[in-house]
Structures are given as structure tokens and as C-alpha cells.
XYZ file of C-alpha atoms in Angstrom:
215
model
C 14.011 18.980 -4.824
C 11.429 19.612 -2.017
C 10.156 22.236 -3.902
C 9.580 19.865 -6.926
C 7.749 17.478 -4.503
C 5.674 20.527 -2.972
C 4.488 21.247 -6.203
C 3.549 17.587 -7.698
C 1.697 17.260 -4.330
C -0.142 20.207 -5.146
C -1.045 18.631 -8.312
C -1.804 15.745 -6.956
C -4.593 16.886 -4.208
C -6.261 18.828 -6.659
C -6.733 16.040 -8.983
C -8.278 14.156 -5.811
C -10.779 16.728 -5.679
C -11.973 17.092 -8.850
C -12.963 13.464 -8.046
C -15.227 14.876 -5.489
C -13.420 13.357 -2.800
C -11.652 15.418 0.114
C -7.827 15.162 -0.246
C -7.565 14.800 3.469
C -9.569 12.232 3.579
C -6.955 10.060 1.882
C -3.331 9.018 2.859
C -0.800 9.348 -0.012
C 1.912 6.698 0.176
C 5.187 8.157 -1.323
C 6.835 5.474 -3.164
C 10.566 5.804 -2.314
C 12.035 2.686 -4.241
C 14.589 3.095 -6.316
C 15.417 6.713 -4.618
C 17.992 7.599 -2.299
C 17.764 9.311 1.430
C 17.772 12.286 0.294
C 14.569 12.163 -1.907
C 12.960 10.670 1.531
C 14.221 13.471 3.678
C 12.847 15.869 1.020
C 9.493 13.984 0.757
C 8.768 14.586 4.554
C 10.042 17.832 4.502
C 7.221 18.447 1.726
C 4.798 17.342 3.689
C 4.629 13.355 2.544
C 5.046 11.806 6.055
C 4.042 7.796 5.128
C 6.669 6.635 2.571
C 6.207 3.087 1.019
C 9.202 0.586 0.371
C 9.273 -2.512 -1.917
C 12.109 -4.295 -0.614
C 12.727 -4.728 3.348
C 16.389 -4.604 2.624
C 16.426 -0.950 0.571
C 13.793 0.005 3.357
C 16.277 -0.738 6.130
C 19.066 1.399 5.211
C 16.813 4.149 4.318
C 15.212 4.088 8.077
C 18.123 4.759 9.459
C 18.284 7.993 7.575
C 14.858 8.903 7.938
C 13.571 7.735 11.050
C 10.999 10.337 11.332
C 8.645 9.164 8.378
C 6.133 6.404 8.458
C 7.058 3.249 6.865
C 4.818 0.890 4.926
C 6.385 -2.395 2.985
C 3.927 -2.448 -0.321
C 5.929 -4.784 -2.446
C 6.003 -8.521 -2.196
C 7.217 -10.142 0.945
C 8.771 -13.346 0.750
C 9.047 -15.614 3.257
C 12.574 -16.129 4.085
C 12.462 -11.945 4.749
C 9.667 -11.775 7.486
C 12.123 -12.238 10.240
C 13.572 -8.631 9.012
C 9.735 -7.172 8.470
C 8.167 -8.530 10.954
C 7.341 -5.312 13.310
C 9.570 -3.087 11.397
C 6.710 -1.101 9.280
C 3.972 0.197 10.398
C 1.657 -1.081 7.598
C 2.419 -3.988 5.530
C 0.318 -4.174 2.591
C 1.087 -7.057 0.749
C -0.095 -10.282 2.676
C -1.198 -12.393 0.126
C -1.359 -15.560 1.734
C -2.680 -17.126 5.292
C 0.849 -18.788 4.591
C 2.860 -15.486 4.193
C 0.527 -14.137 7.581
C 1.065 -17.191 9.898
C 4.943 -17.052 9.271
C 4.480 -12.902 10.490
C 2.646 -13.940 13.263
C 5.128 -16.282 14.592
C 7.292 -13.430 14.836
C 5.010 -10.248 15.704
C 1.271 -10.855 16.204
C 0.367 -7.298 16.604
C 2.231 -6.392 13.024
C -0.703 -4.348 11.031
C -1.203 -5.561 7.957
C -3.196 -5.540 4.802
C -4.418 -8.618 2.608
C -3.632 -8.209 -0.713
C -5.951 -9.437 -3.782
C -5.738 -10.014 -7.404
C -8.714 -8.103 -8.258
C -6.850 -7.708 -11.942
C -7.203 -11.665 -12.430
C -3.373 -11.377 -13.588
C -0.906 -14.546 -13.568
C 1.982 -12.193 -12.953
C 0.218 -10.358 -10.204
C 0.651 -11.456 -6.094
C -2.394 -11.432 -4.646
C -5.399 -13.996 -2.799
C -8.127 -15.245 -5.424
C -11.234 -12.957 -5.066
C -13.359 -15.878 -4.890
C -10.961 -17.059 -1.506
C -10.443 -13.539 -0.420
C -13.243 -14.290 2.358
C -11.901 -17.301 3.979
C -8.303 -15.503 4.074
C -9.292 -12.651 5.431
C -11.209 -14.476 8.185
C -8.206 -16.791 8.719
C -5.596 -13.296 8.639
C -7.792 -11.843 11.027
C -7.483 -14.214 13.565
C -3.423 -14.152 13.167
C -2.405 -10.511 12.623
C -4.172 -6.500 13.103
C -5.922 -6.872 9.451
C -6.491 -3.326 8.881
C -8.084 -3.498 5.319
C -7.231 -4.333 1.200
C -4.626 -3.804 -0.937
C -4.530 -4.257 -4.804
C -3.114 -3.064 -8.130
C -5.738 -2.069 -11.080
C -4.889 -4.113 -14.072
C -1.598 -3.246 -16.453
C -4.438 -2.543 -19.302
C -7.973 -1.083 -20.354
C -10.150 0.025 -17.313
C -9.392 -0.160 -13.800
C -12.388 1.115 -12.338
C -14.397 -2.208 -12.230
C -11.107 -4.015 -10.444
C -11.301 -1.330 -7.371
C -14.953 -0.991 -7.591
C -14.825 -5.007 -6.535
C -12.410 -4.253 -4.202
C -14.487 -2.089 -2.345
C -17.236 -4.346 -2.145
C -15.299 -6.790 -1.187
C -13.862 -4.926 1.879
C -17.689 -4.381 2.614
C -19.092 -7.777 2.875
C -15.867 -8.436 4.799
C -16.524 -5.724 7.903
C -20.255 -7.178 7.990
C -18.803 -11.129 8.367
C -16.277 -10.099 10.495
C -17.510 -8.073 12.444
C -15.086 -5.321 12.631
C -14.392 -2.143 10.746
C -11.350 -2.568 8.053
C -10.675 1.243 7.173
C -7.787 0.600 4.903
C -8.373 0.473 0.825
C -4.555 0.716 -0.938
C -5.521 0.541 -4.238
C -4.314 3.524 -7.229
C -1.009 4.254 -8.464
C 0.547 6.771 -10.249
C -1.339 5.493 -13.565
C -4.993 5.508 -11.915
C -4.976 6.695 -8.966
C -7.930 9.147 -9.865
C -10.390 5.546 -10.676
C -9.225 4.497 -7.768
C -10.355 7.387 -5.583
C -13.731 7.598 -7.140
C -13.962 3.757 -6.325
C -13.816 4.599 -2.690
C -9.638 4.320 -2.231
C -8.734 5.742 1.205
C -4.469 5.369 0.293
C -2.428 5.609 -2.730
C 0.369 4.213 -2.907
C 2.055 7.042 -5.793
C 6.047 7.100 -7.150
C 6.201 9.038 -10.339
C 3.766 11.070 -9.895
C 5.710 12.762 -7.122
C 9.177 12.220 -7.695
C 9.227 12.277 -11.825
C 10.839 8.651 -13.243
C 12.607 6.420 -11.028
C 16.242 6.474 -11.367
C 17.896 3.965 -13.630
């Protein structure tokens, strides 16, 4: 299996390049959901040491397994689970509400996290309005270590002009506040290559290192 992941990897970072972009220059997040311990052992022994959890619960157990890799919680965080998240990941990526980031504060104030925006304009997708993504981020800020953006590109047509707004946005936010925000999640296994050329500095990538998620 690691050597599966090895390869895939390889494939990966080369497709990063031919973006133009530096493969180091960008942290892959190695979408684990769905997978068992041992795929996350074999991830970090291939080199994949930040691996990315949708659900706190699944996360926990796999933790304990694999305490030596980086943990990120990228899927939706609802309330009533903060208490469990709360200072358990390293990066959580999907604050998408001054709601969601006050209830995380209560509990861990230092807890880095990202605020996550519906640059796709999608009903079914979590995210802040981009035309409110300002005053949340301000507002997140002030209650948590904001460390940057997170979105997902749009289910159809072109996702370049979603990440592309993205990225400005992230801009105009380090001039009003201040403060650099190095973090862009945005790309999946789908287009992760738009993503890069849109300035992406972390994917957040499941089948395109592990094949399809178990059933």
C-alpha cells in the first residue's frame, strides 16, 4: 500500500509543477475519511505527514493509532461537537460562522483555524457569504488564531474563477487586518491543478492518493 501512495504522490507533485508552482511550496492534506489506520500509517510512512478528517469522531479513533501525523478537521463542524474538537487538530478548516468560532473559543482560544467561504455560491455548500466574508473574518480574528481560507471549487463547469476570488479575498483581508493569513485550502482531487495556479498553498486530496474511498 505505501508503495501505491509513494507513487500517486509522485504523480501528484509533478502535476503541481507543470503548474509552474514549486511542490514544496504547498502542503498536501491526505484525506483519510472513510479509510482505516492502516491507510494512515501507510500515508506517513510515504511521506504524507498532515492527514485531514471529516468527522471528529472517525478522527479520534484514528489518533490514537497514528499519533505521529498532523491532524486537520476539513469537514463540517457542528456545534454540539466542538467540545471534542476544540484543541484536538492542529488546523481546523471549516469555520463557517462567527457562531461556530465563538462556541471554539469558549473552549480553546488559541485553536488555529481557517474561515471557510462559499466562493461556489452553492445552497448545499457550508461556507460565510463572500459579500460577509470581511466582517467574519474580522470578528474570527479577534476570537481564534485565523490562519487563512478554506473553500471547495464548484461541483460543475470552471473552478478557476471561484479560487481566483478566493485569493483576492484573502488579500484585501491581510491589508484590513493587518496581519499575514498564509493559509489558502482550496483544490481537491477534481481541481486541484486550478486551484494551484490560483495561488492555493494546501490541498486537501483523497482519491487522488488513495484510489476510491471504500464503500
Amino acid at each position: 500500500m505505501t508503495k501505491e501512495i509513494e507513487e500517486r504522490l509522485i504523480s501528484v507533485r509533478e502535476r503541481i509543477a507543470r503548474t509552474g508552482r514549486n511542490p514544496d511550496d504547498i502542503v498536501i492534506v491526505a484525506v483519510t475519511k472513510g479509510f482505516g489506520a492502516d491507510t494512515c500509517r501507510a500515508a506517513v510512512d510515504s511521506g504524507l505527514r498532515v492527514l485531514g478528517e471529516n468527522r471528529v469522531h472517525e478522527a479520534k479513533l484514528k489518533m490514537d493509532a497514528v499519533p505521529d501525523a498532523e491532524w486537520h478537521l476539513i469537514g463540517h463542524l457542528q456545534t454540539n461537537k466542538v467540545r471534542q474538537a476544540a484543541g484536538r487538530f492542529a488546523l481546523i478548516h471549516s469555520v463557517d460562522s462567527v457562531r461556530l468560532a465563538a462556541e471554539l473559543a469558549r473552549h480553546d482560544p488559541t485553536q488555529a483555524v481557517l474561515l471557510e467561504v462559499n466562493v461556489a455560491r452553492e445552497a448545499q455548500k457550508h461556507g460565510v457569504d463572500p459579500d460577509k466574508a470581511m466582517d467574519a473574518l474580522t470578528e474570527v480574528s479577534r476570537l481564534l488564531q485565523l490562519s487563512g481560507l478554506m473553500a471547495m471549487g464548484p461541483t460543475d463547469g470552471d473552478p478557476a474563477p471561484a479560487f481566483k476570488e478566493l485569493s483576492h479575498l484573502r488579500d484585501g483581508a491581510e491589508q484590513r487586518l493587518g496581519k499575514r493569513l498564509p493559509v489558502l485550502s482550496m483544490g481537491m482531487s477534481g481541481d486541484f491543478e486550478e486551484a494551484v495556479e490560483a495561488g492555493s498553498t494546501m490541498l486537501r486530496l483523497g482519491q487522488a492518493l488513495f484510489g476510491p474511498r471504500p464503500s
